[in-house]
Coordinates of C-alpha atoms and ligand atoms in Angstrom, one line a residue:
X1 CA -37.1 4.3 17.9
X2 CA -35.1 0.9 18.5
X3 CA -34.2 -0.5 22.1
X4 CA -30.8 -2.9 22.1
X5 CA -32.1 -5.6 24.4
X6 CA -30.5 -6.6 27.4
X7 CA -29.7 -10.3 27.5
X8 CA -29.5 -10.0 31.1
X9 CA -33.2 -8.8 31.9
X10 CA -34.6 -10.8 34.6
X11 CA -37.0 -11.9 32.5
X12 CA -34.2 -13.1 29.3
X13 CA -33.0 -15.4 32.3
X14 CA -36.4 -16.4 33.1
X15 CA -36.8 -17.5 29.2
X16 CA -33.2 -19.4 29.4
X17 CA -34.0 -21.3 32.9
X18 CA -31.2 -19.4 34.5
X19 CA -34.0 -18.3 37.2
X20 CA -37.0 -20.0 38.4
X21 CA -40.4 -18.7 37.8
X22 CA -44.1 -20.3 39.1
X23 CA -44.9 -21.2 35.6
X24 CA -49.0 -21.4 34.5
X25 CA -48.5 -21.9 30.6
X26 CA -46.1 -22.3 27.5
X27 CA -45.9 -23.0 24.4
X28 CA -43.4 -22.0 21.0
X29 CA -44.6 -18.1 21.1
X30 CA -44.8 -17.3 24.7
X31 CA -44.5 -18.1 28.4
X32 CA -46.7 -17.3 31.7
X33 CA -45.9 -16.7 35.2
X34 CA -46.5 -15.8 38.2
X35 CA -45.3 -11.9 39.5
X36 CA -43.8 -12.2 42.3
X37 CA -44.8 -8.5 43.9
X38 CA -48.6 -9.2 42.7
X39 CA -51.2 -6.3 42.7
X40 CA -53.6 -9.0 43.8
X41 CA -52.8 -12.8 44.1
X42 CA -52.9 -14.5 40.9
X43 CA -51.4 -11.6 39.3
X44 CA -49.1 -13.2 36.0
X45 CA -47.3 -12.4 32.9
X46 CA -47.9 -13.2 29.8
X47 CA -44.1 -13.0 28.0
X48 CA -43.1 -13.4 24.6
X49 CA -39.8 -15.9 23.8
X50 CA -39.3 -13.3 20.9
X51 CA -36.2 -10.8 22.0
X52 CA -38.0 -7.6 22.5
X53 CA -38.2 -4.5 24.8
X54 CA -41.6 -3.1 23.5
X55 CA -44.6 -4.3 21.6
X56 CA -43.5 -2.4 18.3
X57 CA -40.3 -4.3 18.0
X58 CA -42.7 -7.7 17.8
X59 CA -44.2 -9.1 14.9
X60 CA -48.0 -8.2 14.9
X61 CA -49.3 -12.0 15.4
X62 CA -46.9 -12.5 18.2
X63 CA -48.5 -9.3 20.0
X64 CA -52.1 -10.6 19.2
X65 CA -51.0 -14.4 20.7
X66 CA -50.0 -12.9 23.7
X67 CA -53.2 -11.6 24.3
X68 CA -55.2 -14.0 23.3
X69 CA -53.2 -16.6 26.1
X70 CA -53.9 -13.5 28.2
X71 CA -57.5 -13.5 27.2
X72 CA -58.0 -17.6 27.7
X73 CA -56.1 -17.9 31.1
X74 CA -58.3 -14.7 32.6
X75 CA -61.1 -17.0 32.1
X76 CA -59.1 -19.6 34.2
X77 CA -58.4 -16.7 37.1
X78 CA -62.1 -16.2 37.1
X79 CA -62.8 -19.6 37.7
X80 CA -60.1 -20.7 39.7
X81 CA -61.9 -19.7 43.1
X82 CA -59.2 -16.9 43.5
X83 CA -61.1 -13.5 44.2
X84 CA -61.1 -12.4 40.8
X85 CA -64.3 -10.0 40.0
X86 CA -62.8 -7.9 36.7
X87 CA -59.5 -8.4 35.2
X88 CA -57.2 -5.7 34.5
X89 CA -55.1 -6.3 31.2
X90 CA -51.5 -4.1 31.1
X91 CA -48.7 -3.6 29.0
X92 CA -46.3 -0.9 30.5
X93 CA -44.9 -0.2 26.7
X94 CA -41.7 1.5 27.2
X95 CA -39.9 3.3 30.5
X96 CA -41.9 6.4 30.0
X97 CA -45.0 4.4 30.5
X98 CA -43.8 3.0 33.7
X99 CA -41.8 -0.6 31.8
X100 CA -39.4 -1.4 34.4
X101 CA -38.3 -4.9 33.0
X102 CA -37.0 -4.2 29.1
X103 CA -38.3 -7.1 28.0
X104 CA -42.4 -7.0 26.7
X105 CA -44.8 -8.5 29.2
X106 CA -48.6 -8.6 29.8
X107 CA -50.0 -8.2 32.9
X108 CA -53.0 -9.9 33.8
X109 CA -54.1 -8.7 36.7
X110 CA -57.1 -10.2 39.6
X111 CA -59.4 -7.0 40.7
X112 CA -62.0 -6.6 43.1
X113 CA -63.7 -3.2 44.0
X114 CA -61.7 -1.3 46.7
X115 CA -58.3 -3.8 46.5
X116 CA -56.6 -0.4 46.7
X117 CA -55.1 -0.5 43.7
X118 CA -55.4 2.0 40.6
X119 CA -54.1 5.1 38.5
X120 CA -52.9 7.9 39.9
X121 CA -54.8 11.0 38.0
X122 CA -52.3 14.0 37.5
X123 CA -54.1 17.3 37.4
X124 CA -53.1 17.6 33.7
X125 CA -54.7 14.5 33.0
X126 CA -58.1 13.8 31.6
X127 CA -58.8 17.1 30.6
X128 CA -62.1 17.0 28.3
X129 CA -61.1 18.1 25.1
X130 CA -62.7 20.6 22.7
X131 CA -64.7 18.9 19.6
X132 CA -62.4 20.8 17.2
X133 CA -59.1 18.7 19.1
X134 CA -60.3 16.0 18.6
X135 CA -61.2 16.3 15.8
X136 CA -57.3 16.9 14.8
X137 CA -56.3 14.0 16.5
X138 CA -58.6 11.2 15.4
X139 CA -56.8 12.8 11.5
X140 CA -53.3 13.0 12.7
X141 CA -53.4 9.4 14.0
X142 CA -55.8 8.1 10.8
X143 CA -53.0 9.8 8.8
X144 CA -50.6 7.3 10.1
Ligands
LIG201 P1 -43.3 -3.5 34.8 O1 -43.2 -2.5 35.9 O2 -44.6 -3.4 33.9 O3 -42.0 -3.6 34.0 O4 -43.5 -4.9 35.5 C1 -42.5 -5.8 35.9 C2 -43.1 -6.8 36.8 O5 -42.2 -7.9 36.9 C3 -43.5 -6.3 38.2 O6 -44.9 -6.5 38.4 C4 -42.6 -7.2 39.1 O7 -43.3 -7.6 40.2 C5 -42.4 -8.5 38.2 N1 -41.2 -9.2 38.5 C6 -40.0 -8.8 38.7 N2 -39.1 -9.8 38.9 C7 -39.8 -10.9 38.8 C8 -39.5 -12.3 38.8 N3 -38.3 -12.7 39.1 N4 -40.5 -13.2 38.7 C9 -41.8 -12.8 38.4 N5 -42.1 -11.5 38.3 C10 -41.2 -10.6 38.5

C-alpha cells in the first residue's frame, strides 16, 4: 500500500526551516530533534530528509542509518547526566499503529522504572499461542 505524502506535515516544514525545532544532529540522510510533548526529557526524533510516510516506502540503508544515529546518540542520552536508565526505541509505522505525523520518525525515548509511561495491554493481546500457530506463522512470514 502507498501513502501520497503531505508536504505540509509538521515535520516536511521542520525539514524545509519553515518551523523551528531544538536540533541535536544532522547530516545528508537524516535530522534529530527534540519532541516537544516528551515521554521523559530528552525524548528526540530521529527523521529521515527522504519524503516518506512509513519505513517501507524508504530505501533499506536509509531505514538502517536512522537507527544507527538512533543507536549512537542513546549512548549520548545515557551519558548526558539526564535520567536515562533504558532507552526505549519506537517507530509508530503507520496510523493503525498509532503514527500521528505522516512523515517516518524514530523515537528515542529516556526511561526509568515507574516514569509512568508504557503499553496499554488489551485483553486480546498477548495471548500465548499454541505450538502448532506458530508454527504457521514463523512459514507464512519465511514465505515472504
Ligand atoms: P507519533 O505519534 O509517533 O506520530 O509521534 C509524533 C511525535 O511528534 C509526538 O511525540 C509529538 O510530541 C511530536 N511533535 C509534534 N510536533 C512537534 C514539533 N513541532 N516539534 C517536535 N516534536 C513534535
Amino acid at each position: 500500500m502507498s501513502n501520497t505524502y503531505d508536504d505540509n506535515n509538521i515535520f516536511a516544514k521542520i525539514l524545509r526551516g519553515e518551523i523551528p525545532c531544538h536540533k541535536i544532529y544532522e547530516d545528508d540522510k537524516c535530522l534529530v530533534f527534540l519532541d516537544i510533548f516528551p515521554v521523559n526529557p530528552g525524548h528526540f526524533l530521529v527523521i529521515p530528509k527522504a519524503r516518506a510516510v512509513t519505513l517501507s516506502e524508504l530505501d533499506e540503508e536509509i531505514a538502517g542509518h536512522l537507527f544507527q544515529v538512533g543507536h549512537r546518540l542513546s549512548k549520548a542520552l545515557r551519558s548526558s547526566g539526564l535520567r536515562c536508565e533504558g532507552v526505549n526505541f519506537w517507530v509508530s509505522d503507520g496510523s493503525a499503529a498509532g503514527q500521528e505525523v505522516p512523515h517516518v520518525h524514530l523515537h528515542v525515548i529516556p526511561r526509568w522504572a515507574g516514569d509512568g509511561f508504557g503499553w496499554k495491554i488489551g485483553p486480546t493481546n498477548r495471548q500465548a499461542l499454541p505450538p502448532a500457530e506458530l508454527v504457521r506463522l514463523a512459514e507464512l512470514l519465511r514465505a515472504q
